[in-house]
Amino acid sequence: MIFNSFDFAVFIPIVFFLYWYVTNTNLKAQNLLIVLASYVFYGWWDYRFLSLIAFSSIVDYSIGRTMFSTEKKSTRKLLLITSLVVNLGLLGFFKYYNFFVDNFESAFSFLGYKFEGYTLKIILPVGISFYTFQTLSYTIDVYRKKLEPTKDFVAFLAFVSFFPQLVAGPIERATNLLPQFFKKRSFSYESAVLGTRQILWGLFKKVVIADQCAIYVNSIFDNSADHGGVVLLLGAILFAFQIYGDFSGYSDIAIGVARLFGFKLMQNFAFPYFSRDIAEFWRRWHISLSTWFRDYLYIPLGGSRVGPYKKIRNTFIIFLVSGFWHGANWTFIIWGGLNALYFLPLLLSQNNRKNLDTVAENSVLPNVREIGQMLLTFGLTIIAWIFFRAENLSHAFSYLKNIFLKSNTLEITIPFTLYVFIFAFLLIEWIGRRDQFAIEHLDIKIGRPFRWAFYIILCFCIIGFVDNQQDFIYFQF
Amino acid sequence: MKRYLRDFLIISVITLVSCFLLSQKHYSDDFIIYKTIDTHYKKVAWNITLLNNRSDVLNGSTIFLGSSIVQGGINDSILSAAGIHAVNMGVPHNANELGLYFQKRVLAKSKPKKIVYLKGKIPYKGLHKLTPLLYTSSDLFSIGQTANLDYIHFVFKKVKLTFEYYFYLMDPHKPSKDQTSFLAQTHGHVNTNNIIQETTYNNILTQKGASVSDESFNLYLNGYLYQRENGNSKFAQQLKIWKRKLVELYFGINFMFNQDNQEKFIEMAIEDCKARKIDVQKLYIPILIDVGNNTGYKRSNFRPTSSDEGIDLIQLEELDFLKPLDFWEDRDHLNHKGSAEFTKAIVPLLQ
């Protein structure tokens, strides 16, 4: 089930009603309802893969309990390894098996040997990368004794499968989300309004910005050999807006829906395109994944408190793994590597934590220097996005080459309205850049009549464009 | 909670009422031409240009209305050469409200001799993709549309189109889409010369059709829902079948599939012709399966409908002459060569 569908529009009021009117007096019943709703939500796409989520949940619940009951270091380590092997094994099989077989075949053939592996017709379960990382955070935190394992199996199932963020994040830490299943939740008008506002903004980003950009991005990337440099550059810029609108829109909807049920999820995007350098961009883009890698991979490797050689090594590891997490394709790995190359000069010159505040923190507009920094950072991300979007490496390189070398041949007509929407979107995001999401404090900024008129205009836009529905890009990861 | 639900309800109601008001907007012919001329539906632009600039050719003509099967299947220049002055106004993906729309506009400007509708368009069809461009929400109601899922979808689409229309009116530099040669052509027969391959042909003739057929109204056999839901899991398919049965139980089948409304539109068109004493007929144009020997493929365009009663049906009994593969563009459409043969064959039936 996807958020911008008729099915979800029917599903959510039913669950909302049952949650606040039927099960509201009993926390356990509310948690059970969340589990059932989450399994229906996921099973709507393919019920067979529910067994994977259930299996992961059972394994990590049991490992967490067993780990807690022993102080023996070797046993605890063995249990952690078991959890890692099971979870990453499933992820590896469903997501990376064919990639490795194909690449082994190519490598052997390059060396003059013949290797015939068996590729399988594997369907990638939606959201497997997200919930795998979420359950791993639980086991790792229990191992590190940062978290006491739960005895409540239903609450644990609810934590793993919590439907708002199950298929595309934010990837929640057990330390943040799990305790919320044990607190009594009461309905809050302010929180529900905030949640609804965030859902509305997320839908706008997805339906109006991302899906409209997608039409032209798909056309340009699919026929990139026929287009000239200007059109190709435009295609890459539109893809930057598409992927941001798509993914941050999903996160906004997820966080908003969770708020409706009394949960607070972590912020996943913080206006990344207003970043002044790549390090700031990565503090603002897909925050839940970046911090996951930071806490569970980068810091255990030594982080940046090591010598220059290890710093470089750690940076490459984290970015390459992050790229590979996105998909079993060399394009994602190169995308990760490119970001590492962008990041390294900042790290080595100790400038990676220079821009910790918000751009133009105390003024309405940025100064010339900040504009230049933002444009440069945006430009660098666009080059990287080409690899992210391309079908394969040769497509990416030819796309990149043609931007600079090819003169216009095939034109594309992009409606004036799309530019208007993108401009309005950027303007609103700029105004709200200090908040959790662009229209978070709309109630403070404008009075009720204008605020409601704004909501209605957003609804019009969403209603008008909902016809052109595209899948969320991050479902494939 | 009450306050939240109240606010939510107020905003929803204001939004829906405003949507309905925006959906009352009529668009100019210029805008309709602008929206369709560069698309698969450029025939709509041609029809409107003909109505505005050369409506005299419609007087005393036989007008053909229907889907792409008509658009590509009836060669009106051959008919005119054979002494039957004809205009092909078929438009891809026909739904009956589009036929009715063009009929109304034709009859407002001219007096044709005869109007011929395509027999057997698949009845589950909702509203045409272009209906929001041609009708307002109250116009659609006035021709018999009921409030159902298709209508809600229609209203939503009108909202976007209305905003787009205002942008169009404000834009002083409207992009020019020069299609004058297409718009100036005198006949409305449009198709391509693609020819299907033997492999595809054999595949179609041995195809068994959809496997899911347990719905009470048997829609899966038409392949429409089957195609749409084929990627879903069996569980999700089954849930959707139950959901449809539940909705059907309370709201009736017309709430979901617009079938009865589609019949109403064509019945209204027929009545209007009869009231004006204009001859009206239905014509069956074969699809590939009609000339093959496959019984497994369930799709058939020839379906009895209530609007068949009381009007003549033009139908060829013998279709063997259409068997050659190079007469077909795909499994539902004759190509240029095939339509020439078919048109010649129906000349005696039209006289």
Coordinates of C-alpha atoms in Angstrom, one line a residue, chain B residues 64-231:
Chain B
F64 CA -18.8 7.9 -37.9
L65 CA -18.3 8.1 -34.2
G66 CA -16.4 5.8 -31.9
S67 CA -12.9 4.7 -30.8
S68 CA -9.6 4.2 -32.5
I69 CA -11.2 1.2 -34.0
V70 CA -13.4 3.6 -36.0
Q71 CA -10.6 6.2 -36.4
G72 CA -8.3 3.7 -38.1
G73 CA -10.9 1.3 -39.5
I74 CA -13.1 3.5 -41.6
N75 CA -11.5 5.1 -44.6
D76 CA -13.9 8.1 -45.2
S77 CA -12.1 9.1 -48.4
I78 CA -12.9 5.7 -50.0
L79 CA -16.5 6.0 -48.9
S80 CA -16.7 9.5 -50.4
A81 CA -15.2 8.2 -53.6
A82 CA -17.9 5.5 -53.6
G83 CA -20.6 8.1 -53.4
I84 CA -21.2 8.0 -49.7
H85 CA -20.2 11.4 -48.3
A86 CA -18.6 10.4 -45.0
V87 CA -16.7 12.0 -42.2
N88 CA -14.7 9.8 -39.7
M89 CA -14.8 11.5 -36.3
G90 CA -13.6 8.6 -34.3
V91 CA -11.2 9.4 -31.4
P92 CA -8.9 7.0 -29.6
H93 CA -10.2 5.3 -26.5
N94 CA -13.7 6.1 -27.1
A95 CA -16.3 6.3 -24.4
N96 CA -19.8 7.1 -25.3
E97 CA -19.9 10.5 -23.7
L98 CA -17.3 11.6 -26.3
G99 CA -19.5 10.4 -29.1
L100 CA -22.4 12.2 -27.6
Y101 CA -20.3 15.4 -27.2
F102 CA -19.3 15.4 -30.9
Q103 CA -22.8 14.5 -31.9
K104 CA -24.2 17.5 -30.0
R105 CA -21.7 19.8 -31.6
V106 CA -22.3 18.4 -35.1
L107 CA -26.1 18.7 -34.7
A108 CA -25.7 22.3 -33.5
K109 CA -24.1 23.3 -36.7
S110 CA -25.3 21.0 -39.4
K111 CA -27.8 18.3 -40.5
P112 CA -26.0 15.1 -41.3
K113 CA -27.7 12.3 -43.2
K114 CA -26.7 9.6 -40.8
I115 CA -24.7 9.0 -37.6
V116 CA -23.0 5.6 -37.2
Y117 CA -21.7 4.5 -33.8
L118 CA -19.3 1.7 -33.2
K119 CA -21.0 -1.5 -32.0
G120 CA -19.6 -3.3 -29.1
K121 CA -17.2 -1.1 -27.3
I122 CA -16.3 -2.9 -24.1
P123 CA -18.9 -1.8 -21.6
Y124 CA -16.8 -1.6 -18.4
K125 CA -15.1 1.5 -19.6
G126 CA -15.1 4.5 -17.2
L127 CA -15.1 8.0 -18.5
H128 CA -12.8 9.0 -21.3
K129 CA -9.5 10.5 -20.4
L130 CA -10.4 13.7 -22.3
T131 CA -13.9 14.0 -20.8
P132 CA -12.7 16.6 -18.2
L133 CA -11.5 18.7 -21.1
L134 CA -14.8 18.7 -22.9
Y135 CA -17.5 18.6 -20.1
T136 CA -18.1 20.5 -17.0
S137 CA -19.2 18.6 -13.9
S138 CA -22.8 19.8 -14.2
D139 CA -22.8 19.1 -18.0
L140 CA -21.8 15.6 -17.3
F141 CA -24.6 15.2 -14.8
S142 CA -27.1 16.6 -17.3
I143 CA -26.3 13.8 -19.7
G144 CA -27.0 11.1 -17.0
Q145 CA -23.7 10.6 -15.2
T146 CA -24.2 9.6 -11.6
A147 CA -21.9 10.4 -8.6
N148 CA -19.5 7.5 -8.6
L149 CA -15.8 6.9 -8.4
D150 CA -15.3 8.0 -12.0
Y151 CA -17.1 11.2 -11.4
I152 CA -14.9 12.0 -8.3
H153 CA -11.9 11.3 -10.5
F154 CA -13.3 13.5 -13.2
V155 CA -13.9 16.4 -10.7
F156 CA -10.3 16.1 -9.5
K157 CA -8.9 16.2 -13.0
K158 CA -11.0 19.3 -13.8
V159 CA -9.3 21.1 -10.9
K160 CA -5.9 20.7 -12.5
L161 CA -7.2 21.5 -15.9
T162 CA -8.9 24.6 -14.7
F163 CA -5.7 26.0 -13.1
E164 CA -3.8 25.0 -16.3
Y165 CA -6.5 26.9 -18.3
Y166 CA -6.0 30.0 -16.3
F167 CA -2.2 29.8 -16.8
Y168 CA -2.8 29.3 -20.5
L169 CA -5.0 32.4 -20.6
M170 CA -2.4 34.4 -18.7
D171 CA 0.6 33.3 -20.9
P172 CA 1.0 35.9 -23.6
H173 CA 3.5 33.7 -25.5
K174 CA 1.6 30.5 -26.0
P175 CA 3.9 27.9 -27.5
S176 CA 2.9 27.4 -31.1
K177 CA 2.2 23.9 -32.1
D178 CA 2.1 24.0 -35.9
Q179 CA 0.0 21.1 -37.1
T180 CA -1.8 23.0 -39.8
S181 CA -1.3 20.3 -42.4
F182 CA -2.9 17.7 -40.2
L183 CA -5.7 20.0 -39.2
A184 CA -6.3 20.9 -42.9
Q185 CA -6.6 17.3 -44.1
T186 CA -10.1 16.7 -45.5
H187 CA -10.7 13.2 -44.1
G188 CA -10.6 11.9 -40.6
H189 CA -9.2 8.5 -41.2
V190 CA -6.0 8.2 -39.2
N191 CA -3.9 5.2 -38.7
T192 CA -0.4 3.9 -39.2
N193 CA 1.0 1.2 -41.5
N194 CA 2.5 -1.0 -38.8
I195 CA 2.0 -4.6 -39.5
I196 CA 1.9 -7.2 -36.8
Q197 CA 4.4 -10.0 -36.9
E198 CA 3.5 -13.6 -37.4
T199 CA 4.9 -14.6 -34.0
T200 CA 2.7 -12.0 -32.3
Y201 CA -0.3 -13.1 -34.3
N202 CA 0.2 -16.8 -33.3
N203 CA 0.6 -15.7 -29.7
I204 CA -2.6 -13.8 -29.8
L205 CA -4.5 -16.6 -31.4
T206 CA -3.4 -19.1 -28.8
Q207 CA -3.7 -16.8 -25.8
K208 CA -6.1 -18.1 -23.2
G209 CA -7.0 -14.8 -21.6
A210 CA -7.2 -14.0 -18.0
S211 CA -7.2 -16.7 -15.4
V212 CA -9.1 -15.0 -12.6
S213 CA -12.8 -15.2 -13.4
D214 CA -14.5 -15.6 -10.1
E215 CA -16.1 -12.2 -9.8
S216 CA -19.8 -12.1 -10.0
F217 CA -19.8 -9.6 -12.9
N218 CA -17.0 -11.4 -14.6
L219 CA -14.9 -8.4 -15.3
Y220 CA -11.7 -10.2 -15.2
L221 CA -12.6 -11.9 -18.5
N222 CA -12.4 -8.5 -20.1
G223 CA -8.8 -8.3 -19.1
Y224 CA -9.1 -4.8 -17.8
L225 CA -8.8 -5.4 -14.1
Y226 CA -6.7 -8.4 -14.8
Q227 CA -4.1 -6.2 -16.5
R228 CA -4.3 -3.6 -13.8
E229 CA -4.0 -6.0 -10.9
N230 CA -1.9 -8.7 -12.4
G231 CA 1.2 -7.5 -10.5

